Structure formats: structure tokens, C-alpha cells
Short mmCIF file of C-alpha atoms in Angstrom, two decimals:
data_model
loop_
_atom_site.label_atom_id
_atom_site.label_comp_id
_atom_site.label_asym_id
_atom_site.label_seq_id
_atom_site.Cartn_x
_atom_site.Cartn_y
_atom_site.Cartn_z
CA UNK A 15 -21.57 -36.15 33.95
CA UNK A 16 -18.02 -35.33 33.31
CA UNK A 17 -16.76 -32.36 35.58
CA UNK A 18 -14.31 -29.97 33.71
CA UNK A 19 -11.56 -29.20 36.05
CA UNK A 20 -11.09 -25.95 34.10
CA UNK A 21 -12.62 -22.66 32.68
CA UNK A 22 -14.17 -22.23 29.20
CA UNK A 23 -13.19 -19.08 27.55
CA UNK A 24 -15.37 -18.18 24.35
CA UNK A 25 -15.15 -14.98 22.16
CA UNK A 26 -17.90 -14.84 19.81
CA UNK A 27 -17.22 -12.38 17.01
CA UNK A 28 -19.12 -11.40 13.94
CA UNK A 29 -16.72 -13.28 11.77
CA UNK A 30 -15.14 -15.85 14.03
CA UNK A 31 -15.67 -17.65 17.23
CA UNK A 32 -12.52 -18.39 19.46
CA UNK A 33 -12.37 -20.90 22.43
CA UNK A 34 -9.72 -22.43 24.46
CA UNK A 35 -10.46 -26.19 24.57
CA UNK A 36 -7.59 -28.12 26.53
CA UNK A 37 -4.27 -26.80 25.35
CA UNK A 38 -5.71 -25.52 22.04
CA UNK A 39 -7.05 -22.28 20.83
CA UNK A 40 -9.92 -23.02 18.25
CA UNK A 41 -10.93 -20.45 15.80
CA UNK A 42 -14.03 -21.09 13.50
CA UNK A 43 -16.29 -19.02 11.49
CA UNK A 44 -19.27 -17.83 13.35
CA UNK A 45 -21.86 -19.49 10.96
CA UNK A 46 -24.47 -21.96 11.17
CA UNK A 47 -25.99 -24.17 8.41
CA UNK A 48 -29.26 -26.31 8.57
CA UNK A 49 -28.37 -29.82 7.79
CA UNK A 50 -30.13 -31.45 4.86
CA UNK A 51 -32.33 -34.64 5.13
CA UNK A 52 -30.36 -36.41 2.29
CA UNK A 53 -27.23 -38.48 2.94
CA UNK A 54 -24.76 -36.94 5.35
CA UNK A 55 -21.19 -37.94 5.97
CA UNK A 56 -20.56 -38.50 9.59
CA UNK A 57 -17.19 -36.49 10.14
CA UNK A 58 -19.33 -33.33 10.79
CA UNK A 59 -20.69 -32.83 14.15
CA UNK A 60 -24.63 -32.63 13.90
CA UNK A 61 -26.35 -30.55 16.42
CA UNK A 62 -29.79 -29.52 17.57
CA UNK A 63 -31.31 -27.53 20.45
CA UNK A 64 -34.84 -29.06 20.00
CA UNK A 65 -34.18 -32.53 18.48
CA UNK A 66 -35.88 -31.57 15.34
CA UNK A 67 -33.83 -28.83 13.54
CA UNK A 68 -30.30 -30.43 12.80
CA UNK A 69 -27.60 -28.01 11.97
CA UNK A 70 -23.84 -27.77 11.68
CA UNK A 71 -21.62 -24.87 13.24
CA UNK A 72 -18.52 -23.20 12.28
CA UNK A 73 -16.06 -24.93 9.88
CA UNK A 74 -18.45 -28.02 9.67
CA UNK A 75 -21.18 -25.80 8.22
CA UNK A 76 -18.61 -24.32 5.60
CA UNK A 77 -16.85 -27.54 4.66
CA UNK A 78 -20.38 -29.66 4.56
CA UNK A 79 -21.40 -27.56 1.65
CA UNK A 80 -24.83 -26.58 3.11
CA UNK A 81 -26.04 -22.97 2.87
CA UNK A 82 -24.51 -20.97 5.70
CA UNK A 83 -25.99 -17.99 7.68
CA UNK A 84 -23.95 -15.57 9.88
CA UNK A 85 -25.06 -16.28 13.35
CA UNK A 86 -24.45 -12.88 14.76
CA UNK A 87 -25.20 -10.56 11.79
CA UNK A 88 -24.45 -6.83 12.14
CA UNK A 89 -23.65 -4.75 15.20
CA UNK A 90 -27.06 -5.31 16.89
CA UNK A 91 -27.19 -5.59 20.61
CA UNK A 92 -30.44 -7.64 20.54
CA UNK A 93 -28.65 -10.53 18.63
CA UNK A 94 -28.05 -12.20 22.04
CA UNK A 95 -31.65 -13.00 22.44
CA UNK A 96 -31.89 -14.73 19.05
CA UNK A 97 -32.18 -18.38 18.13
CA UNK A 98 -28.98 -18.21 15.99
CA UNK A 99 -27.00 -16.85 19.03
CA UNK A 100 -28.01 -19.88 20.97
CA UNK A 101 -27.26 -22.34 18.15
CA UNK A 102 -23.78 -20.74 17.87
CA UNK A 103 -22.84 -20.72 21.46
CA UNK A 104 -24.35 -24.05 22.51
CA UNK A 105 -23.35 -25.65 19.27
CA UNK A 106 -19.67 -24.98 19.85
CA UNK A 107 -20.01 -26.09 23.22
CA UNK A 108 -21.68 -29.39 22.23
CA UNK A 109 -19.00 -29.81 19.42
CA UNK A 110 -16.16 -29.07 21.88
CA UNK A 111 -17.50 -31.40 24.68
CA UNK A 112 -19.47 -34.13 22.93
CA UNK A 113 -20.78 -35.43 26.23
CA UNK A 114 -22.61 -34.19 29.31
CA UNK A 115 -20.26 -31.78 31.08
CA UNK A 116 -20.34 -29.45 34.09
CA UNK A 117 -18.39 -26.20 33.43
CA UNK A 118 -17.38 -24.52 36.67
CA UNK A 119 -16.76 -21.08 34.85
CA UNK A 120 -17.51 -19.67 31.43
CA UNK A 121 -15.93 -16.41 30.50
CA UNK A 122 -17.03 -14.38 27.38
CA UNK A 123 -17.07 -10.81 26.31
CA UNK A 124 -19.25 -8.14 24.65
CA UNK A 125 -18.51 -5.07 22.66
CA UNK A 126 -18.07 -1.98 24.87
CA UNK A 127 -21.28 -0.43 23.45
CA UNK A 128 -23.29 -3.62 24.19
CA UNK A 129 -21.95 -4.30 27.66
CA UNK A 130 -23.95 -2.02 30.00
CA UNK A 131 -27.27 -3.27 28.58
CA UNK A 132 -26.62 -7.00 27.75
CA UNK A 133 -23.93 -8.13 30.30
CA UNK A 134 -26.34 -9.03 32.98
CA UNK A 135 -28.79 -10.61 30.66
CA UNK A 136 -26.02 -12.72 29.03
CA UNK A 137 -24.75 -14.05 32.35
CA UNK A 138 -28.27 -15.17 33.42
CA UNK A 139 -28.96 -16.70 30.19
CA UNK A 140 -25.84 -18.77 29.98
CA UNK A 141 -25.79 -19.98 33.57
CA UNK A 142 -27.42 -23.16 34.36
CA UNK A 143 -28.26 -26.44 32.37
CA UNK A 144 -28.92 -26.81 28.78
CA UNK A 145 -29.74 -29.78 26.71
CA UNK A 146 -28.12 -30.10 23.28
CA UNK A 147 -28.32 -32.94 20.98
CA UNK A 148 -24.96 -33.91 19.41
CA UNK A 149 -25.03 -36.41 16.63
CA UNK A 150 -28.70 -37.26 17.88
CA UNK A 151 -27.51 -38.17 21.37
CA UNK A 152 -28.71 -35.87 24.40
CA UNK A 153 -26.25 -34.33 26.35
CA UNK A 154 -26.62 -31.81 29.27
CA UNK A 155 -24.24 -28.84 29.61
CA UNK A 156 -24.36 -27.46 33.17
CA UNK A 157 -22.56 -24.13 33.56
CA UNK A 158 -22.10 -23.12 37.20
CA UNK A 159 -20.90 -19.62 36.74
CA UNK A 160 -20.63 -17.00 33.90
CA UNK A 161 -18.51 -13.85 33.85
CA UNK A 162 -18.94 -11.51 30.99
CA UNK A 163 -16.16 -8.72 30.33
CA UNK A 164 -15.86 -5.80 27.95
CA UNK A 165 -14.02 -7.26 25.11
CA UNK A 166 -10.97 -4.84 24.91
CA UNK A 167 -10.11 -5.94 28.49
CA UNK A 168 -9.43 -9.52 27.09
CA UNK A 169 -6.62 -8.07 24.97
CA UNK A 170 -5.43 -5.74 27.77
CA UNK A 171 -5.42 -8.87 30.37
CA UNK A 172 -3.49 -10.96 27.89
CA UNK A 173 -0.85 -8.36 27.13
CA UNK A 174 -0.46 -7.57 31.02
CA UNK A 175 -0.39 -11.32 31.72
CA UNK A 176 2.50 -11.82 29.23
CA UNK A 177 4.27 -8.84 30.50
CA UNK A 178 4.23 -6.96 27.09
CA UNK A 179 2.60 -3.74 28.59
CA UNK A 180 2.69 -1.99 31.95
CA UNK A 181 -0.72 -2.57 33.86
CA UNK A 182 -1.13 1.08 34.73
CA UNK A 183 -0.53 2.54 31.37
CA UNK A 184 -2.71 4.59 29.03
CA UNK A 185 -3.63 2.03 26.12
CA UNK A 186 -5.70 2.35 23.11
CA UNK A 187 -6.98 -0.94 21.69
CA UNK A 188 -7.86 -0.88 17.89
CA UNK A 189 -9.80 -3.93 17.31
CA UNK A 190 -10.71 -4.47 13.72
CA UNK A 191 -12.79 -7.44 13.37
CA UNK A 192 -14.73 -9.02 10.38
CA UNK A 193 -17.78 -6.61 10.70
CA UNK A 194 -16.80 -3.91 12.96
CA UNK A 195 -14.02 -1.59 14.02
CA UNK A 196 -13.94 -0.96 17.73
CA UNK A 197 -11.56 1.55 19.20
CA UNK A 198 -11.32 1.79 23.13
CA UNK A 199 -9.02 3.77 25.30
CA UNK A 200 -8.08 2.36 28.69
CA UNK A 201 -6.15 3.56 31.75
CA UNK A 202 -5.46 0.47 33.63
CA UNK A 203 -8.70 -1.57 33.57
CA UNK A 204 -10.78 1.67 33.28
CA UNK A 205 -12.35 2.19 29.90
CA UNK A 206 -12.07 6.16 29.24
CA UNK A 207 -13.54 6.29 25.76
CA UNK A 208 -14.61 4.07 22.80
CA UNK A 209 -16.12 4.49 19.37
CA UNK A 210 -17.05 1.86 16.75
CA UNK A 211 -18.29 1.43 13.30
CA UNK A 212 -19.37 -1.23 10.85
CA UNK A 213 -16.12 -0.92 8.68
CA UNK A 214 -14.41 -4.20 9.46
CA UNK A 215 -12.54 -6.35 6.97
CA UNK A 216 -15.75 -7.71 5.57
CA UNK A 217 -15.97 -4.45 3.41
CA UNK A 218 -12.46 -5.07 1.82
CA UNK A 219 -13.29 -8.58 1.34
CA UNK A 220 -16.55 -8.06 -0.45
CA UNK A 221 -14.90 -5.62 -2.81
CA UNK A 222 -12.10 -7.88 -3.54
CA UNK A 223 -14.33 -10.84 -4.20
CA UNK A 224 -16.49 -8.93 -6.55
CA UNK A 225 -13.28 -7.80 -8.43
CA UNK A 226 -12.04 -11.58 -8.65
CA UNK A 227 -15.19 -12.90 -9.77
CA UNK A 228 -15.41 -10.22 -12.49
CA UNK A 229 -11.67 -10.97 -13.26
CA UNK A 230 -11.79 -14.85 -13.47
CA UNK A 231 -15.51 -15.44 -14.28
CA UNK A 232 -16.65 -18.90 -14.35
CA UNK A 233 -13.06 -20.34 -13.96
CA UNK A 234 -12.92 -19.62 -10.40
CA UNK A 235 -16.31 -18.43 -9.22
CA UNK A 236 -17.21 -21.54 -7.23
CA UNK A 237 -14.15 -21.33 -5.06
CA UNK A 238 -14.44 -17.57 -4.27
CA UNK A 239 -16.35 -16.95 -1.14
CA UNK A 240 -16.20 -14.40 1.60
CA UNK A 241 -15.29 -17.07 4.04
CA UNK A 242 -12.33 -18.25 1.96
CA UNK A 243 -10.91 -14.66 1.52
CA UNK A 244 -8.31 -14.70 4.27
CA UNK A 245 -6.94 -18.00 3.01
CA UNK A 246 -6.95 -16.85 -0.65
CA UNK A 247 -5.19 -13.46 0.38
CA UNK A 248 -2.52 -15.49 2.31
CA UNK A 249 -1.99 -18.45 0.10
CA UNK A 250 -3.09 -17.40 -3.40
CA UNK A 251 -5.94 -18.69 -5.74
CA UNK A 252 -5.55 -21.61 -7.99
CA UNK A 253 -7.05 -21.40 -11.44
CA UNK A 254 -6.29 -22.95 -14.77
CA UNK A 255 -3.46 -25.09 -13.04
CA UNK A 256 -1.63 -21.88 -11.73
CA UNK A 257 -1.59 -20.27 -8.29
CA UNK A 258 -2.16 -16.53 -8.64
CA UNK A 259 -0.80 -14.22 -5.84
CA UNK A 260 -4.05 -12.31 -5.23
CA UNK A 261 -2.56 -10.15 -2.54
CA UNK A 262 -0.06 -8.65 -4.92
CA UNK A 263 -2.37 -7.66 -7.58
CA UNK A 264 -2.24 -3.83 -7.86
CA UNK A 265 -6.31 -3.58 -7.78
CA UNK A 266 -6.27 -5.72 -4.63
CA UNK A 267 -3.59 -3.58 -3.11
CA UNK A 268 -5.72 -0.39 -3.98
CA UNK A 269 -8.78 -1.86 -2.17
CA UNK A 270 -6.71 -2.81 0.92
CA UNK A 271 -5.06 0.62 1.03
CA UNK A 272 -8.39 2.33 0.80
CA UNK A 273 -9.86 0.13 3.53
CA UNK A 274 -6.94 0.84 5.94
CA UNK A 275 -7.03 4.56 5.17
CA UNK A 276 -10.69 4.62 6.08
CA UNK A 277 -10.22 2.85 9.29
CA UNK A 278 -7.36 5.08 10.31
CA UNK A 279 -9.38 8.27 9.37
CA UNK A 280 -12.28 6.86 11.66
CA UNK A 281 -9.71 6.75 14.60
CA UNK A 282 -8.56 10.36 14.02
CA UNK A 283 -12.09 11.76 13.38
CA UNK A 284 -13.33 10.35 16.56
CA UNK A 285 -10.83 12.17 18.57
CA UNK A 286 -8.50 9.44 19.63
CA UNK A 287 -4.85 10.82 20.07
CA UNK A 288 -2.56 7.95 19.45
CA UNK A 289 0.45 9.81 20.40
CA UNK A 290 -0.81 10.26 24.03
CA UNK A 291 -1.15 6.57 24.58
CA UNK A 292 1.89 4.55 25.93
CA UNK A 293 0.82 1.62 23.87
CA UNK A 294 -1.41 1.52 20.79
CA UNK A 295 -2.57 -2.16 20.34
CA UNK A 296 -3.67 -3.28 16.74
CA UNK A 297 -5.55 -6.56 17.05
CA UNK A 298 -8.31 -8.51 15.44
CA UNK A 299 -8.24 -9.76 11.82
CA UNK A 300 -7.30 -6.33 10.59
CA UNK A 301 -4.09 -6.37 12.41
CA UNK A 302 -3.15 -9.28 10.27
CA UNK A 303 -4.69 -7.83 6.92
CA UNK A 304 -3.05 -4.51 7.32
CA UNK A 305 0.18 -5.29 9.19
CA UNK A 306 2.45 -3.93 6.55
CA UNK A 307 0.41 -0.67 6.39
CA UNK A 308 0.40 -0.33 10.11
CA UNK A 309 4.20 -0.78 10.40
CA UNK A 310 4.67 1.70 7.67
CA UNK A 311 3.38 4.32 10.00
CA UNK A 312 6.63 3.82 11.95
CA UNK A 313 5.06 4.71 15.24
CA UNK A 314 7.05 3.52 18.21
CA UNK A 315 4.22 3.05 20.48
CA UNK A 316 2.35 0.85 17.85
CA UNK A 317 2.08 -3.01 18.85
CA UNK A 318 0.77 -5.28 16.10
CA UNK A 319 -0.60 -8.49 17.50
CA UNK A 320 0.25 -11.49 15.21
CA UNK A 321 -2.26 -13.57 17.26
CA UNK A 322 -4.66 -10.50 17.67
CA UNK A 323 -7.52 -12.78 16.58
CA UNK A 324 -6.95 -14.86 19.50
CA UNK A 325 -5.98 -12.07 22.10
CA UNK A 326 -9.35 -11.66 23.67
CA UNK A 327 -10.14 -15.33 24.36
CA UNK A 328 -6.47 -15.62 25.78
CA UNK A 329 -7.18 -12.73 28.14
CA UNK A 330 -10.53 -14.28 29.28
CA UNK A 331 -8.48 -17.46 29.92
CA UNK A 332 -6.07 -15.69 32.27
CA UNK A 333 -8.86 -14.04 33.94
CA UNK A 334 -10.82 -17.07 34.57
CA UNK A 335 -7.85 -19.09 35.85
CA UNK A 336 -7.25 -16.19 38.34
CA UNK A 337 -10.87 -16.40 39.44
CA UNK A 338 -10.90 -20.18 39.84
CA UNK A 339 -7.54 -19.99 41.81
CA UNK A 340 -9.31 -17.66 44.28
#
């Protein structure tokens, strides 16, 4: 068995799962897809927890063309007890390590509203040995220790470690993910207040997707999926031999403006006084999607994280390394 002389930080979000493996941060969709019994190309990592049901995880599931299922679903704290959660977590570990491996410390996080009831359960669940079948070969993943943090602490620890914020400051973290918006106010490492709602970027993506399918019809429908929306908005959409700048379309701009206004109103309506925080951290996929709209607010205490999707897992990494260093 290989002994990993390192930690394994992993941040499983509704939309994307982020891990640090070696010197790389890996970001993949939080989806699983059952492998068909027909001919399968070997570049995709086939996984199984029972040596019967074969499945793909993350980008392999999307690129293989099989039907995919979100592994975490909506903001449901019981999801950590589901088969799909196990397939996601152990699937990514199997894919990342490919052989029997001892992991000295795994660090992950939970939304603040799930933390009190689920952190202890999750630590016990993940600690110990688990058999995973990778490309039909049995491997054992042995996790010696597990730490679970409230997710906003990951972002906070990352920014403190990189000396971008004062460790004792009052900080508001606005984490707009794929499915949810989570707003957390901290003083140091103490969480003072939080609120959350199911108004993540998925809402905007779904409305844009519907509009684009209506607009382009059968010419582009097969290439228009929710999983591809970030790429389409960033790179454009090719149809009839030309690339169309989707993000610049007036209707799409209206959808995005409406979504941002809805999220900003949520923050205000839940009593967060952003002017009272020394730092207001915009993170997650929403920070990238709405960067221009956030910047237009012209607030000196606003920080938009360009790597916001990876901020939590980077914070877990700094934390884990400090724990292992003693």
C-alpha cells in the first residue's frame, strides 16, 4: 500500500468537487453516471463500490456521454448518508490515487447550516478503510484521520494564509455556488451569523439555457447543456460555422442582471450590513459570473476572488498542512 506523505483536501459542492492532488487543484462536476454494458473506451476511469455497478464520476461521466445525475442534489443535509455521496467521494479518491493508498489526513467542509448535525457523522463515516474498484481492480483506501470544517472557514483560512486579510477582522463571506447562496459573517474564526438560500448560479444557467434552445432550436440543442453553460458564457457558442458571444446578448445580460439583483437583495433582506465588515469576500462560481456587477458597486471593502471556486479547498489545504506539521 502506498503511504501518502501529504494531506488530501476535498470540497464537495452541489455543482463542482474540488481537490488538491500533488501540486494541482482539480475541479470537476459533482455528477455520476452509470457505465453502460456496451463497448467502452478505456480513457475514462471506471469505478465501483460493490464490484457490480460500474460508474463514472465528474468530467469522465460528462465526456463519456452516459446519462449523468447530480450526486448531491439540493441543499439536503441527509445527502451525506446517500449512496450517491459515497460514489462521489470515494469515486474521486479512486480516480485520483488509482492504487491502494494510506491517507494520513483528509480535510473537507460542510455548509454552516449542516455542520452541527453532520460533521461528527461525516468524520466517523470517512475515517477507516474502504474498498473501491478502479478499472475492475480492487484497491483499499485507508484514511487515518478526518477533519471537517465549516466551509466559509476554508475561504477565510486561505485569505489569512496568503496575507490578504487581517486574521482578527470582521469578514462577510458571500459564497454563491451552483445550487446555493451562503452568506456568513465571521469575527476571526468565530461564525457570528449566516443565511442561505437555493438561489445559486444554476437558476441563471437554466433560464439562459431555455432561451438559447428556443433561439437556436435544433441547430445547437445537442451542445447546450447546464454542465456546459460556464464554458459557453466564457467562450461563446458555435453554430452554423460561427461563434456567437452568448454573454453579450441583451437577453442573457438581462437574465444575469436579474439573478445578481436577486442575490444582492437576499443579502440585504437577511440583515447583513456589508459596510460594517472590514472585508466582504465574494467567492464561488457567482464571483466569476457576476464579477463586473460586483465591481460596479464600487465598494472599497469588496474582494472578488478570481479563484473563488477553489478558495475553500485551498484553505483546507493550509489547515491540513498545519495540523500535520504539529
